[in-house]
Coordinates of N, CA and C in Angstrom, one line a residue:
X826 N -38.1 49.3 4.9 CA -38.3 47.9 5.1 C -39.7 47.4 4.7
X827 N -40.4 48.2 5.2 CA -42.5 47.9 4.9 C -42.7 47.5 3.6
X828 N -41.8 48.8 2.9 CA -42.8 48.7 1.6 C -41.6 48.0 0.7
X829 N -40.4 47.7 0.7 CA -39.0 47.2 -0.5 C -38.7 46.1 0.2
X830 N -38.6 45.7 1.6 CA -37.8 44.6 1.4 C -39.1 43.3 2.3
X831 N -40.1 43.6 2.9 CA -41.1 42.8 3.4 C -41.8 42.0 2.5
X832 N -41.9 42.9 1.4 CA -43.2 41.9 0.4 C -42.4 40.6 0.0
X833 N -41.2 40.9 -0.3 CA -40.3 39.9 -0.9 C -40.0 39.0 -0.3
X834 N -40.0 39.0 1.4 CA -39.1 37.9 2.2 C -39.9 36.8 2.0
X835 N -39.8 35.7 1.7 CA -40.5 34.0 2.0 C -39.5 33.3 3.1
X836 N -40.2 31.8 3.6 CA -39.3 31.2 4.2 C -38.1 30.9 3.5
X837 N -37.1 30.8 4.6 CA -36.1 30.5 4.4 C -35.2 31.7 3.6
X838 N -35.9 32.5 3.6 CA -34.7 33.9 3.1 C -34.1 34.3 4.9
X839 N -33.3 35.2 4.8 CA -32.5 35.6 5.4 C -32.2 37.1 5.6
X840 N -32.1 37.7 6.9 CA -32.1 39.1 6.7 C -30.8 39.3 7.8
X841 N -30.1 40.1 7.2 CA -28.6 40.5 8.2 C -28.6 41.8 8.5
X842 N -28.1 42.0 9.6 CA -28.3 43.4 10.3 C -26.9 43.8 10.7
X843 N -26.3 45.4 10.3 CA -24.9 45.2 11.1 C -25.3 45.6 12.6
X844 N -26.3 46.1 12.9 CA -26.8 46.7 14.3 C -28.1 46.3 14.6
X845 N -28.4 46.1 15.8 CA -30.0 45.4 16.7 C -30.7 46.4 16.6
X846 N -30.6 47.8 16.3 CA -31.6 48.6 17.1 C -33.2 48.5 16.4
X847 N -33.2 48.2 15.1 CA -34.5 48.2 14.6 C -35.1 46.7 14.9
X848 N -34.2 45.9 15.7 CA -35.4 44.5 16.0 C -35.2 44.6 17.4
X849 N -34.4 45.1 18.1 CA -34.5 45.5 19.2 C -35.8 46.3 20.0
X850 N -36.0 47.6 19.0 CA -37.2 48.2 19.6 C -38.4 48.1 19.0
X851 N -38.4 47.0 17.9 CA -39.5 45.9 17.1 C -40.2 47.0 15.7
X852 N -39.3 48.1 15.4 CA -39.2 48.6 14.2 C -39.5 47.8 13.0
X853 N -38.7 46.6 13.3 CA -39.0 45.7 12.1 C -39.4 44.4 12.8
X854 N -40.2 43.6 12.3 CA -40.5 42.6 12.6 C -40.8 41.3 11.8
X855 N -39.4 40.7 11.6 CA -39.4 39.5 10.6 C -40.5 38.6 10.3
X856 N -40.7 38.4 9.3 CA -42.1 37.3 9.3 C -41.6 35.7 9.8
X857 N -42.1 34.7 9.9 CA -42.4 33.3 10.2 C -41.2 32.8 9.0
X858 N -40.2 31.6 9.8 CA -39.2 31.0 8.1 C -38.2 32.4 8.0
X859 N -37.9 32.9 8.6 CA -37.0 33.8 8.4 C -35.6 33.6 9.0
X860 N -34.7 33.4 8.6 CA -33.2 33.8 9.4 C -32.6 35.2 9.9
X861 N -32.9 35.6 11.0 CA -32.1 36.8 11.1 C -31.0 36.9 11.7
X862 N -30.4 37.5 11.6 CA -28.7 37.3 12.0 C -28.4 38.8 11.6
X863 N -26.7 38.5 13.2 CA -26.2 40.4 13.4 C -25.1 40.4 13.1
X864 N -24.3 41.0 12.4 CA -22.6 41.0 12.4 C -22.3 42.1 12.8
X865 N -22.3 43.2 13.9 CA -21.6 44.3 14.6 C -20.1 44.4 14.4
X866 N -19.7 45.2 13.3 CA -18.0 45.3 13.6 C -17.8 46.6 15.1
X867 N -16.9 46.6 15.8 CA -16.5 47.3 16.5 C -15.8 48.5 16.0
X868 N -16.3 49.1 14.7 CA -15.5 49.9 14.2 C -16.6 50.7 13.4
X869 N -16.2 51.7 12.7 CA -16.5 52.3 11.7 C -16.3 51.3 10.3
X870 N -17.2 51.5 9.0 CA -16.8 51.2 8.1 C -15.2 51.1 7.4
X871 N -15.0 51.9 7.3 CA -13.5 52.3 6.4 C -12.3 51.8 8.1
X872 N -12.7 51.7 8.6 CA -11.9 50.8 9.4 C -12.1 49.4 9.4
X873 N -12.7 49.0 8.8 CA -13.2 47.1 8.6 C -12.5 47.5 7.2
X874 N -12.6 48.1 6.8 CA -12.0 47.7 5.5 C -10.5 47.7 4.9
X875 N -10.3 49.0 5.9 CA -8.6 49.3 6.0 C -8.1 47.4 6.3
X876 N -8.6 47.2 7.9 CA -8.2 46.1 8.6 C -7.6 45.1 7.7
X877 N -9.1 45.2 7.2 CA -9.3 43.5 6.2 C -7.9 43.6 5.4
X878 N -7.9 44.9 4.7 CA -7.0 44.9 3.3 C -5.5 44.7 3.9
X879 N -5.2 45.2 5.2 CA -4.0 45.0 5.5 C -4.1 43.5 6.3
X880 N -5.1 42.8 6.4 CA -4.8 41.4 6.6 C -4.9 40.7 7.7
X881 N -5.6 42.1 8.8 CA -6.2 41.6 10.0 C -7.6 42.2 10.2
X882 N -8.2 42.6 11.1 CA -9.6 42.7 11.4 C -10.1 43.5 12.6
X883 N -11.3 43.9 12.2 CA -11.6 44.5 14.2 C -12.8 43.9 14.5
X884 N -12.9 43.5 15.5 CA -13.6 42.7 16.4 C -15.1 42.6 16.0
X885 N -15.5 41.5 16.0 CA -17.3 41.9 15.9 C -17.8 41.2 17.0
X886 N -19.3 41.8 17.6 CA -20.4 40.7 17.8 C -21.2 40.3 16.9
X887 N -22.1 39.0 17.2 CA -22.4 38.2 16.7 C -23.9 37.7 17.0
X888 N -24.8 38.0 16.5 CA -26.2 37.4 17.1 C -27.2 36.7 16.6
X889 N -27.8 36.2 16.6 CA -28.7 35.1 16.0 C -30.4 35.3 16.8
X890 N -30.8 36.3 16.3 CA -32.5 36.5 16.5 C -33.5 35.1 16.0
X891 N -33.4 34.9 15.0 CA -34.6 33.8 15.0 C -33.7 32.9 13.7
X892 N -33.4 31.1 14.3 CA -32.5 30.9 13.4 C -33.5 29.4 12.7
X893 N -34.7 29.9 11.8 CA -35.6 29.2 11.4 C -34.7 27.9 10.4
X894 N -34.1 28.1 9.5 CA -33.6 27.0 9.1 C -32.5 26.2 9.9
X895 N -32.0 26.5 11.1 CA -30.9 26.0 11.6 C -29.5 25.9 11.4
X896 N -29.8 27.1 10.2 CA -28.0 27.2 9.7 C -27.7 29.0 9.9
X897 N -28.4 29.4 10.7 CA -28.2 30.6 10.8 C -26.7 31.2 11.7
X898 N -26.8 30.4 12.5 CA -25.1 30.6 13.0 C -24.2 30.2 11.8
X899 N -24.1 29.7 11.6 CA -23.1 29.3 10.7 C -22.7 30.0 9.4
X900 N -23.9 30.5 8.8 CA -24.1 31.7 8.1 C -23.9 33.2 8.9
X901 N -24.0 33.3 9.7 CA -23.8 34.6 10.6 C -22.0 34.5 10.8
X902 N -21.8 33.3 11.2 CA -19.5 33.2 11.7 C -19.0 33.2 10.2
X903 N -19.5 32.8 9.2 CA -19.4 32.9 8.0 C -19.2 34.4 7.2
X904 N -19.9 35.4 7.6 CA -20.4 36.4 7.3 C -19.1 37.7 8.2
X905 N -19.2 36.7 9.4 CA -18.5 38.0 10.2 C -16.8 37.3 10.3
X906 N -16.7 36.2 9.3 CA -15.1 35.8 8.8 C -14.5 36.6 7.3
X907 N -16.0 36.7 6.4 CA -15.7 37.2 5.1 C -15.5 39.0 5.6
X908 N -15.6 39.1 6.5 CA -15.4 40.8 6.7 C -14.1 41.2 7.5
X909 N -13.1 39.7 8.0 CA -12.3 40.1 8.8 C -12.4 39.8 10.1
X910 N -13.4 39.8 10.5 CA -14.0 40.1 12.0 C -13.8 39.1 12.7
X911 N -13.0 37.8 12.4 CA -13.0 36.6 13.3 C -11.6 36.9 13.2
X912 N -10.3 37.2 12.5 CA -9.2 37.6 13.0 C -8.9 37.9 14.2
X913 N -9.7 39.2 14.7 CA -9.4 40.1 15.5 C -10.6 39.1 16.9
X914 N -11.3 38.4 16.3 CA -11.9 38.0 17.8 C -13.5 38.5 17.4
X915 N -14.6 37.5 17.7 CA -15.8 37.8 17.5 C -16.7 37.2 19.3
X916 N -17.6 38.2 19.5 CA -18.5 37.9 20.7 C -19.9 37.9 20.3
X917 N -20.1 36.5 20.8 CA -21.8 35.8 20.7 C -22.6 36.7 21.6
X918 N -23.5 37.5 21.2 CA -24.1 38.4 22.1 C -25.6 37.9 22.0
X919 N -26.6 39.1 21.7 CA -28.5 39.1 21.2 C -28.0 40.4 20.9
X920 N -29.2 40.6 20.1 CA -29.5 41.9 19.2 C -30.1 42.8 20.1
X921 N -30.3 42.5 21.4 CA -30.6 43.4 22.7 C -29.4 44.2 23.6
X922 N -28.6 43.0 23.8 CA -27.2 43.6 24.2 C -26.6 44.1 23.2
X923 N -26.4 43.9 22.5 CA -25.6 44.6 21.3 C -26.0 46.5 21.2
X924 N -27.7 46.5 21.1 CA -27.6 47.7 21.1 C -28.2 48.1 22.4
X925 N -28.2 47.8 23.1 CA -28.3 48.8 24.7 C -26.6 48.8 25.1
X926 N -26.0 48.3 24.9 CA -24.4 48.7 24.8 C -23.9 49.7 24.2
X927 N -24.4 49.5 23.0 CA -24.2 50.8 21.7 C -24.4 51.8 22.3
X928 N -25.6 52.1 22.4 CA -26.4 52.9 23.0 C -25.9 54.0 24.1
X929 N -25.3 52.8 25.0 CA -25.0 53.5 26.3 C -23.7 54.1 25.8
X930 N -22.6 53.2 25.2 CA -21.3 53.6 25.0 C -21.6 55.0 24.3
X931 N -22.4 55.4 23.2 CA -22.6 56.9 22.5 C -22.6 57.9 23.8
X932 N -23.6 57.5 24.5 CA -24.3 58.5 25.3 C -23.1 58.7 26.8
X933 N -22.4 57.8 27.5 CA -21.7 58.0 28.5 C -20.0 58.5 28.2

């Protein structure tokens, strides 16, 4: 992220995450004018995609870290509709719950 995708961000770019844990434990830290936004599927890869192709979906959360232009929800339900994920049901979370859930669910 430091050295390929930082130099590049300006306002109003946008950065999507499928998981919180790198702005969660401040790994990465968006600059100023940034949209960040989370689309979590509840699945593995090739299961979002199986889903999709057969015409339903698996569940996502949904999060909105810093929503500098004001259209970042909308781009985020946008994002987690083009993957299927609103079919099946999507949950408005933070990029905190998202992965201290993860987290826990690996480890228990």
């Amino acid at each position: 992220y430091a050295e390929e995708i930082a130099p590049g961000l300006t306002p109003g770019d946008t950065l999507v995450f499928g998981h919180g844990f790198n702005i969660r434990f401040g790994y990465i830290t968006p600059p100023e004018g940034v949209d960040v936004f989370m689309v979590a599927p509840k699945g593995p890869g090739h299961l979002v995609r199986r889903e999709y192709v057969d015409g339903r979906g698996v569940p996502v959360l949904v999060a909105v870290e810093k929503g500098a232009s004001g259209k970042a929800w909308d781009l985020a339900l946008s994002y987690a509709k083009g993957i299927g994920g609103l079919r099946a049901g999507g949950i408005k979370t933070t990029f905190a719950e998202e992965t201290e859930t993860d987290l826990f669910g690996e480890q228990a």
